[in-house]
CSV table of C-alpha atoms and ligand atoms in Angstrom, one decimal:
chain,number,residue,atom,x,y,z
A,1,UNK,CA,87.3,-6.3,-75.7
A,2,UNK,CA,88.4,-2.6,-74.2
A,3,UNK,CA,91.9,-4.5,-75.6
A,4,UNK,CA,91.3,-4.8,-79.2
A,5,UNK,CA,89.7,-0.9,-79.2
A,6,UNK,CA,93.4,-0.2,-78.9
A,7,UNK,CA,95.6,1.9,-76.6
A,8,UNK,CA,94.3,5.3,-78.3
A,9,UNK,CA,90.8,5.2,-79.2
A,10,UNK,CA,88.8,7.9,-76.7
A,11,UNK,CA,86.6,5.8,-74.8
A,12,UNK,CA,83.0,6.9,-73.5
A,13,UNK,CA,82.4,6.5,-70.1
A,14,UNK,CA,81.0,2.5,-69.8
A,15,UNK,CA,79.0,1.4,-66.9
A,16,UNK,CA,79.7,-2.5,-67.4
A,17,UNK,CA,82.6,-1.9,-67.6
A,18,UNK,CA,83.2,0.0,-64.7
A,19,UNK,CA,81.0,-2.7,-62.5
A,20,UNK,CA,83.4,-5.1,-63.9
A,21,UNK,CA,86.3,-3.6,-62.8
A,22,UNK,CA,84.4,-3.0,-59.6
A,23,UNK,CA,83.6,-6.8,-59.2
A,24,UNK,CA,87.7,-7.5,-60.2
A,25,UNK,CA,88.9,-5.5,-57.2
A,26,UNK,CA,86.2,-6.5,-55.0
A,27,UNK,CA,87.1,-10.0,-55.5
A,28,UNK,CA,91.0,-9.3,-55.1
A,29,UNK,CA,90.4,-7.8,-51.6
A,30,UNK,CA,88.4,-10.1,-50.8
A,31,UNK,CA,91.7,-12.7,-51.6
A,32,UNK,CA,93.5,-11.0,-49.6
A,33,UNK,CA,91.4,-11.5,-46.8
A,34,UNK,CA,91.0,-15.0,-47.4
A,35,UNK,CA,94.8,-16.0,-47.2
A,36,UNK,CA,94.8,-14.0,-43.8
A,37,UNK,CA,91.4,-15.1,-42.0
A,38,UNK,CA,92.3,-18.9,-43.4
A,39,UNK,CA,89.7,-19.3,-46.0
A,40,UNK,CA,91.8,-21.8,-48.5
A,41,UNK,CA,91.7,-25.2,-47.7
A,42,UNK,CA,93.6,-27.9,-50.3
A,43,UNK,CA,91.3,-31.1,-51.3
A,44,UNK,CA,92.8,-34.0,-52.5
A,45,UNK,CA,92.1,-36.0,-55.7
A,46,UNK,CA,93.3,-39.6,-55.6
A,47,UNK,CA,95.1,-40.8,-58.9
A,48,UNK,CA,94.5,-44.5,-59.7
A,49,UNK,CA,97.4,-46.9,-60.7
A,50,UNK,CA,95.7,-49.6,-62.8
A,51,UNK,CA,96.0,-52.8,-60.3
A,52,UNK,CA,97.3,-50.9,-57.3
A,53,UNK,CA,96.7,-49.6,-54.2
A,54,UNK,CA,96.3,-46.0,-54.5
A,55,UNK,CA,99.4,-43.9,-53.8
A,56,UNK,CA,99.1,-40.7,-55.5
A,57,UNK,CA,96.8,-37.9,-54.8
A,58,UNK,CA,96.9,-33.9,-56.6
A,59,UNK,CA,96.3,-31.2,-54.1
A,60,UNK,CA,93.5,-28.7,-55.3
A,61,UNK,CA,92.7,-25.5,-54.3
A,62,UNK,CA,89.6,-24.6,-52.9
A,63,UNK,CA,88.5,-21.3,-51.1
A,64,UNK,CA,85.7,-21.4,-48.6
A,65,UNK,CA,84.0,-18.2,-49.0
A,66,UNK,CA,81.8,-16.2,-46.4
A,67,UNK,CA,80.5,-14.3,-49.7
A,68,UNK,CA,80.5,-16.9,-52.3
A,69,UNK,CA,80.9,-20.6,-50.2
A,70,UNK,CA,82.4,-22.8,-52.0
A,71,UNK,CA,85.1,-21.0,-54.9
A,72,UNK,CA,86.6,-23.7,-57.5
A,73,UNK,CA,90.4,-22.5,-58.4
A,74,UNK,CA,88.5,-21.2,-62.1
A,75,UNK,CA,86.5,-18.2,-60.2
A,76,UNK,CA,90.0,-16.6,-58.9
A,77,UNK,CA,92.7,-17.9,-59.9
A,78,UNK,CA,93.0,-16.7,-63.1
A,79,UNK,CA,92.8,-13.4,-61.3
A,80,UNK,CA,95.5,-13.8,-58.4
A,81,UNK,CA,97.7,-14.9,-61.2
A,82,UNK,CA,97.2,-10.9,-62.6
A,83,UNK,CA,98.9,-9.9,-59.5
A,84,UNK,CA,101.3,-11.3,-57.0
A,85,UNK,CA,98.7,-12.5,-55.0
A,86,UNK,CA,98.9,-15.9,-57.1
A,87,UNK,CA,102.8,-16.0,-54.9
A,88,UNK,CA,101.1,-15.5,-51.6
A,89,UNK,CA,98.5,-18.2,-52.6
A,90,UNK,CA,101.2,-20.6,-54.0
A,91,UNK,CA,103.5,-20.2,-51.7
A,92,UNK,CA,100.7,-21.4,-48.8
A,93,UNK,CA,99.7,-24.1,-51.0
A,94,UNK,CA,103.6,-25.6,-51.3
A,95,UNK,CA,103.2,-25.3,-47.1
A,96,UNK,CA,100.0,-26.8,-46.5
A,97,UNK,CA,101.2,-30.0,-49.4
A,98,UNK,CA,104.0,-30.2,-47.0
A,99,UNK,CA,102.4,-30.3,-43.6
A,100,UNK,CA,99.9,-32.3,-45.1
A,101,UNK,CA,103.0,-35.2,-46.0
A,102,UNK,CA,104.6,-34.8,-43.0
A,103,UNK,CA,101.2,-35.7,-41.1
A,104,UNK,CA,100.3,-38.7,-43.1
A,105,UNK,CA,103.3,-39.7,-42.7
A,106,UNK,CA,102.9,-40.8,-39.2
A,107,UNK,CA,99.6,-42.7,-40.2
A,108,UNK,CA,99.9,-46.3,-41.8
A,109,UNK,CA,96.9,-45.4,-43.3
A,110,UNK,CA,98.7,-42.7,-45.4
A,111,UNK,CA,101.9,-43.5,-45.6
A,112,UNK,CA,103.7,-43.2,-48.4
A,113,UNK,CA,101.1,-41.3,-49.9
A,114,UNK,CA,102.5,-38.6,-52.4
A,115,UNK,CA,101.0,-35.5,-53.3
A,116,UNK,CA,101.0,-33.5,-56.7
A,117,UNK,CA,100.7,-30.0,-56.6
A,118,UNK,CA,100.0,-27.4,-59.3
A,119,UNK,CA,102.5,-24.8,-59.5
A,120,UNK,CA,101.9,-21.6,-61.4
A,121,UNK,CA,104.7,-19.7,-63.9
A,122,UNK,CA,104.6,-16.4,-61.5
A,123,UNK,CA,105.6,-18.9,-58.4
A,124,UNK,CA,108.0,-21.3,-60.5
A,125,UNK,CA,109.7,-18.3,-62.1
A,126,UNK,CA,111.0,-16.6,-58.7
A,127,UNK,CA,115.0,-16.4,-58.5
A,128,UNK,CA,114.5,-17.7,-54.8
A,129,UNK,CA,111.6,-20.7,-55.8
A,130,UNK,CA,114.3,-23.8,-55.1
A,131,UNK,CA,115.2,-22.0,-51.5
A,132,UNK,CA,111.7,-21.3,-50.8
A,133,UNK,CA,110.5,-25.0,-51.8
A,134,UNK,CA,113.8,-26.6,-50.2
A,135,UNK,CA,113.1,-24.5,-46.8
A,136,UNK,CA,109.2,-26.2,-46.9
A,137,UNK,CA,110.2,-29.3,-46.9
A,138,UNK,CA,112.9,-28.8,-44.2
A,139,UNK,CA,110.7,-26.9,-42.3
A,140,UNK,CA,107.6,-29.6,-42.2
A,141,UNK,CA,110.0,-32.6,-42.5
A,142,UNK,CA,108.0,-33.8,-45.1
A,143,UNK,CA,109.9,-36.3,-47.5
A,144,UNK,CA,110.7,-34.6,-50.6
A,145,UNK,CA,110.3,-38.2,-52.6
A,146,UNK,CA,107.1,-37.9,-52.1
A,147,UNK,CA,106.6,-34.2,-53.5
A,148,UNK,CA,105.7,-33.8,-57.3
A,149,UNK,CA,105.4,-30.5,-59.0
A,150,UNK,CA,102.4,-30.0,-61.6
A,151,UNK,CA,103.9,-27.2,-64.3
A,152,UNK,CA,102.2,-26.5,-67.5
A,153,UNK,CA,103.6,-25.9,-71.5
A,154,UNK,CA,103.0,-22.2,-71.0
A,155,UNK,CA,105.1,-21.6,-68.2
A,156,UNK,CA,108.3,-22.9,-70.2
A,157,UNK,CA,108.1,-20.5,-73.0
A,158,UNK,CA,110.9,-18.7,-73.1
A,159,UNK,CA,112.7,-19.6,-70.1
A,160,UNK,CA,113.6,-22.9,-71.0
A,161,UNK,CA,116.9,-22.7,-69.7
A,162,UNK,CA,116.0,-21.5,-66.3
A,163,UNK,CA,113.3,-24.1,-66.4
A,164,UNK,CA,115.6,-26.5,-66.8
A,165,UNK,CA,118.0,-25.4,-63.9
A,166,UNK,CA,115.6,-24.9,-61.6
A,167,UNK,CA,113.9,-28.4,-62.2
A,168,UNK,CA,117.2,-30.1,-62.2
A,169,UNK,CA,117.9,-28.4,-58.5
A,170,UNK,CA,114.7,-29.7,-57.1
A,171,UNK,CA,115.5,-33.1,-58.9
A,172,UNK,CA,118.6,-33.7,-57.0
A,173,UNK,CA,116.2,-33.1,-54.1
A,174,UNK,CA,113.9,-35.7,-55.0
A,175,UNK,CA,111.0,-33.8,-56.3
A,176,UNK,CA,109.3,-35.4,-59.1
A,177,UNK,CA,108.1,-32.9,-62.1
A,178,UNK,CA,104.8,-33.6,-64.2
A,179,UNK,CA,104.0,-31.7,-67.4
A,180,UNK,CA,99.9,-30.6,-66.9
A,181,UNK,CA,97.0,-30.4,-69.3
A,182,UNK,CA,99.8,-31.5,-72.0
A,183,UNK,CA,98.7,-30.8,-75.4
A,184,UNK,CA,96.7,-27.9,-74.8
A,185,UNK,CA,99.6,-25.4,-75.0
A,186,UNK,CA,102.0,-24.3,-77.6
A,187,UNK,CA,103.2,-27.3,-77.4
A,188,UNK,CA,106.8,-28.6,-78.9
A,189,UNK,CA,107.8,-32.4,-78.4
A,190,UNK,CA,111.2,-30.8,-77.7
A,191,UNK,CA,110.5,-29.3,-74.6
A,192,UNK,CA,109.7,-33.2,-73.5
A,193,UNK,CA,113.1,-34.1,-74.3
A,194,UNK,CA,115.1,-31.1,-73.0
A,195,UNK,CA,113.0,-31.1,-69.7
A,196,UNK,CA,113.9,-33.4,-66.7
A,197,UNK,CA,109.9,-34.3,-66.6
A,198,UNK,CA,108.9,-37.6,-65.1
A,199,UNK,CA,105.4,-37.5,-66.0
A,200,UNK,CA,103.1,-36.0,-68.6
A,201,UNK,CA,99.3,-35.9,-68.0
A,202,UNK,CA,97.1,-35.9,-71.1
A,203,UNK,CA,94.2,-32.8,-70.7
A,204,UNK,CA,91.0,-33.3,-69.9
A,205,UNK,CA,89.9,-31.4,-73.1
A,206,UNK,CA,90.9,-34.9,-75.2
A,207,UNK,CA,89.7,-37.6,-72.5
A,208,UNK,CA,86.0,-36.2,-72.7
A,209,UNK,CA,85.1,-37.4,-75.8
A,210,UNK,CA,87.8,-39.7,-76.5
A,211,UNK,CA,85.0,-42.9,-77.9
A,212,UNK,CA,83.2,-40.7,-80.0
A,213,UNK,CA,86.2,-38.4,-81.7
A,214,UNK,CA,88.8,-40.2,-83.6
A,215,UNK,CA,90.8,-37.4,-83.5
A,216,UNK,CA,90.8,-36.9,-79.5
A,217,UNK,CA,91.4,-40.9,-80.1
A,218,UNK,CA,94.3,-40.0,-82.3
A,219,UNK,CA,95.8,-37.4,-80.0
A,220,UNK,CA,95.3,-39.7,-76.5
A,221,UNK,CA,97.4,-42.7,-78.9
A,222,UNK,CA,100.4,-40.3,-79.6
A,223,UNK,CA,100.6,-39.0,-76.0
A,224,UNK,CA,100.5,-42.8,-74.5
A,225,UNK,CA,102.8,-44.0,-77.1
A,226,UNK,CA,105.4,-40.9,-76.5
A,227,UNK,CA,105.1,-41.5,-73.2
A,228,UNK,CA,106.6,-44.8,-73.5
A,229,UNK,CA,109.6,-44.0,-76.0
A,230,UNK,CA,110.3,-41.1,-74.0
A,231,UNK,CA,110.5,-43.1,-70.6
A,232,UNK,CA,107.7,-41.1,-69.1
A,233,UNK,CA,105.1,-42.0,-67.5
A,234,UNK,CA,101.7,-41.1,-68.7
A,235,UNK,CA,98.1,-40.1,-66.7
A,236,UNK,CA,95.2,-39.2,-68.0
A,237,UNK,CA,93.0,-36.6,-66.1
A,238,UNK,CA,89.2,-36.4,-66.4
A,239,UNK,CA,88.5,-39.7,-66.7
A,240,UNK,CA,84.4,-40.1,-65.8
A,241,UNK,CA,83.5,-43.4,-67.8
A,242,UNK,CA,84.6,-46.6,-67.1
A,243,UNK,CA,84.3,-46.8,-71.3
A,244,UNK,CA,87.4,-44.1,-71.0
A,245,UNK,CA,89.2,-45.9,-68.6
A,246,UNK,CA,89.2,-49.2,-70.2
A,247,UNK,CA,90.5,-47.2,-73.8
A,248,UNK,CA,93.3,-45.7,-71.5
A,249,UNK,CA,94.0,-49.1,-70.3
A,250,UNK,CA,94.1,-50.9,-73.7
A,251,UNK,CA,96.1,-47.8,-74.9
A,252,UNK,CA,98.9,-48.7,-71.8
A,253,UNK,CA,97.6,-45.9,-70.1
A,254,UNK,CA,97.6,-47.4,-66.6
A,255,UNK,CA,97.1,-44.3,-64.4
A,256,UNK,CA,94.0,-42.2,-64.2
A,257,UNK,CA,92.4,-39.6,-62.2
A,258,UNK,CA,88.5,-38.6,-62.4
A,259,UNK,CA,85.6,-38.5,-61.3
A,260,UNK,CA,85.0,-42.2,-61.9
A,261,UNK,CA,86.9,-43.1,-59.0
A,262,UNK,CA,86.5,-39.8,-57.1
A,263,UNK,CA,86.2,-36.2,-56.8
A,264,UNK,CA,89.2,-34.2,-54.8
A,265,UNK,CA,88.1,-34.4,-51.3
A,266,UNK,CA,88.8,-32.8,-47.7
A,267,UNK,CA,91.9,-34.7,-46.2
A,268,UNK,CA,89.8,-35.8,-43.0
A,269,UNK,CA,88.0,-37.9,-45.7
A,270,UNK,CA,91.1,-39.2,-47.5
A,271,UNK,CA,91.8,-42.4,-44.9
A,272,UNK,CA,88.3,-43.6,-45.4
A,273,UNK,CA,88.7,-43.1,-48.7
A,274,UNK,CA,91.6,-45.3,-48.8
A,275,UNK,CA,89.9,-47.9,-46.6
A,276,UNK,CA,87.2,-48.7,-48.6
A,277,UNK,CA,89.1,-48.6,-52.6
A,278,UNK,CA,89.6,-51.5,-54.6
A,279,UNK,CA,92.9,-51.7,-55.4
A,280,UNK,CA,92.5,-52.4,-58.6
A,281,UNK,CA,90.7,-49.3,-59.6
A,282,UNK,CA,87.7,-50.7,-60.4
A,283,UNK,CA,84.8,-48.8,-61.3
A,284,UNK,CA,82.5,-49.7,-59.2
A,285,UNK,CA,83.0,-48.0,-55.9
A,286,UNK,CA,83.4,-44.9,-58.2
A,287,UNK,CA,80.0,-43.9,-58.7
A,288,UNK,CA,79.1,-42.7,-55.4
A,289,UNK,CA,81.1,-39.4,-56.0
B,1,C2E,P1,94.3,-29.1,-63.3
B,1,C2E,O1,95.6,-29.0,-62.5
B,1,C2E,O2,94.4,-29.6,-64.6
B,1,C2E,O3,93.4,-29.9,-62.3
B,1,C2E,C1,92.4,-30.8,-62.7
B,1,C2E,C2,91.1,-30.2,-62.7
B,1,C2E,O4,90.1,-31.1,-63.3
B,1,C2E,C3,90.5,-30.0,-61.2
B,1,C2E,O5,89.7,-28.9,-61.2
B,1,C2E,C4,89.7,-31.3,-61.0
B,1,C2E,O6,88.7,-31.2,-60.0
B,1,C2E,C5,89.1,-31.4,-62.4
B,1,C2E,N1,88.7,-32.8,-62.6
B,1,C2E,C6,89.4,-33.9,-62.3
B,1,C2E,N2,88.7,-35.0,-62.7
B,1,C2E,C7,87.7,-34.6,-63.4
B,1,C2E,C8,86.6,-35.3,-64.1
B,1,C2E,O7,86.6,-36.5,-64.2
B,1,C2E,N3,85.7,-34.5,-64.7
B,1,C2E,C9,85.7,-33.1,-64.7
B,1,C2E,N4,84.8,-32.4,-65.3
B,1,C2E,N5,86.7,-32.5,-64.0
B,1,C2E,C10,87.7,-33.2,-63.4
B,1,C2E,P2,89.8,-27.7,-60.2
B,1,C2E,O8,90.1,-28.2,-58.8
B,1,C2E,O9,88.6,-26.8,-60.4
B,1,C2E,O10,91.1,-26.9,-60.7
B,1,C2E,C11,91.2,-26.3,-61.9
B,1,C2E,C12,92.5,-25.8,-62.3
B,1,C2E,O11,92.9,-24.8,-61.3
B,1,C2E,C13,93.6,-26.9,-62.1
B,1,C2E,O12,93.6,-27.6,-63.3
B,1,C2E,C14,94.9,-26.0,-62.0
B,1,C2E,O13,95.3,-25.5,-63.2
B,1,C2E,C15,94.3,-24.8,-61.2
B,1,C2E,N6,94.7,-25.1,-59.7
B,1,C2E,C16,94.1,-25.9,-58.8
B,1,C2E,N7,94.7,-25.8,-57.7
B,1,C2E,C17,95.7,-24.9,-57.8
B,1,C2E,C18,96.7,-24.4,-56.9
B,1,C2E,O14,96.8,-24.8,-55.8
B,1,C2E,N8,97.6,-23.5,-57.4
B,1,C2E,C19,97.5,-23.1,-58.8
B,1,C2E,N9,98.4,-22.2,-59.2
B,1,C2E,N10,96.6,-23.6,-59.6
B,1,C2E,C20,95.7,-24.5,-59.1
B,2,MG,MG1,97.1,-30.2,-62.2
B,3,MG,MG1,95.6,-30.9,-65.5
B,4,MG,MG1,93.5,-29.8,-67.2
């Protein structure tokens, strides 16, 4: 709002405003402070191959608060990406992904487990990010196979080329690239051919009421069906009905993640997690979460 007054309008002194801004660096210090006293923690959302075993999980950020409890990423992130707090937090998030690898590793259990994890334009566009990522996986011996990056429409604006390049250098280390919340940005069907991309995961925003709107119907078709000619493969997040999965199923949309089947969850809980999964994604040990 104090945006759209315009860089020259005189401005009376504004309380809320002033709290606000109060609240904003409040909350940033108290970011800070989280990184350093180990407040983050990554839970673990398990994607569902239809008829598998489950081998896929996305890493999700979640920030154990002394002041708040429990923070979802959409209370702060949003701010750390403002500054480059959002490289500190990244940074520790690539880490922890590959410790976490390295560690289940060594458990049959986990094994072969791969993890997906969000990476944000600030982090991505770093001259040093394929160093930085190549030195995390050296350092936690974590196989790089099992490593996909999560980057979204918006981050490719522009840099396309660099985008490109970068993703091409990880490639040839066998990271694995999936386009996020695809279809909710300014999005060009030439960025999925130009991009070395492996998977592309259809938003949330047209899963929800995928029965009921024909156009969210529409949209989910086109995605699946591009997918296919494209060679990529295709996930759809937010899945909470089994009436959504089985339309993604009959659509050839075989791998879903949501709260159907689960919640993201502490890694301690991930092996009985596992244990106790159908492998054919069925929905009824889902309901529980
Ligand atoms: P995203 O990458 O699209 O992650 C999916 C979000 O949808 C997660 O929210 C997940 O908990 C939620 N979700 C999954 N299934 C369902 C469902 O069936 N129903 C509903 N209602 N929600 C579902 P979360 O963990 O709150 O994360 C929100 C966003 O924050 C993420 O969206 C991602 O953009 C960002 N984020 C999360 N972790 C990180 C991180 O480590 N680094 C960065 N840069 N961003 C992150
Ligand atoms: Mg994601
Ligand atoms: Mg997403
Ligand atoms: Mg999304």
């Amino acid at each position: 709002q104090a945006k759209s007054a315009g860089r020259n309008t005189l401005r009376f002194f504004d309380p809320l405003m002033q709290a606000e801004i109060n609240a904003r660096t409040r909350l940033e210090a108290e970011l800070h402070q989280a990184l350093e006293q180990g407040e983050f923690s990554l839970y673990y959302q398990p994607q569902i191959h239809h008829g598998q075993p489950c081998r896929s999980v996305e890493a999700l950020l979640r920030w154990h608060s002394p002041q708040h409890g429990l923070m979802l990423p959409a209370a702060f992130i949003a701010l750390a990406e403002q500054s480059n707090l959002i490289l500190a937090i990244d940074h520790w998030v690539l880490q922890q992904a590959c410790i976490q690898l390295a560690e289940w590793a060594k458990n049959p259990a986990t094994a072969g487990l791969s993890i997906a994890v969000n990476v944000s334009a600030r982090q991505f566009h770093q001259a040093d990010f394929v160093s930085r990522v190549s030195a995390l996986l050296r350092e936690s011996g974590a196989n790089p196979t099992l490593l996909k990056l999560e980057i979204t429409e918006s981050l490719l604006l522009m840099k396309l080329r660099d985008a490109a390049c970068k993703m091409n250098s990880l490639r040839a280390m066998g990271i694995t690239f999936a386009l996020d919340d695809f279809g909710t940005g300014y999005s060009s069907l030439s960025y999925l051919k130009q991009l070395p991309l492996d998977q592309v995961k259809i938003d949330r925003s047209f899963v929800r009421d995928v029965l009921e709107n024909s156009n969210d119907a529409a949209i989910c078709k086109a995605v699946i069906a591009l997918g296919q000619s494209l060679g990529l493969a295709v996930i759809a997040e937010g899945v909470e009905t089994s009436g959504q999965y089985d339309f993604m199923v009959a659509q050839g949309c075989l791998a879903v993640q949501g709260f159907l089947f689960s919640k993201a969850m502490p890694a301690s809980q991930l092996p009985g997690w596992l244990s106790q999964a159908q492998p054919h994604g069925m929905a009824e040990n889902a309901a529980a979460g």
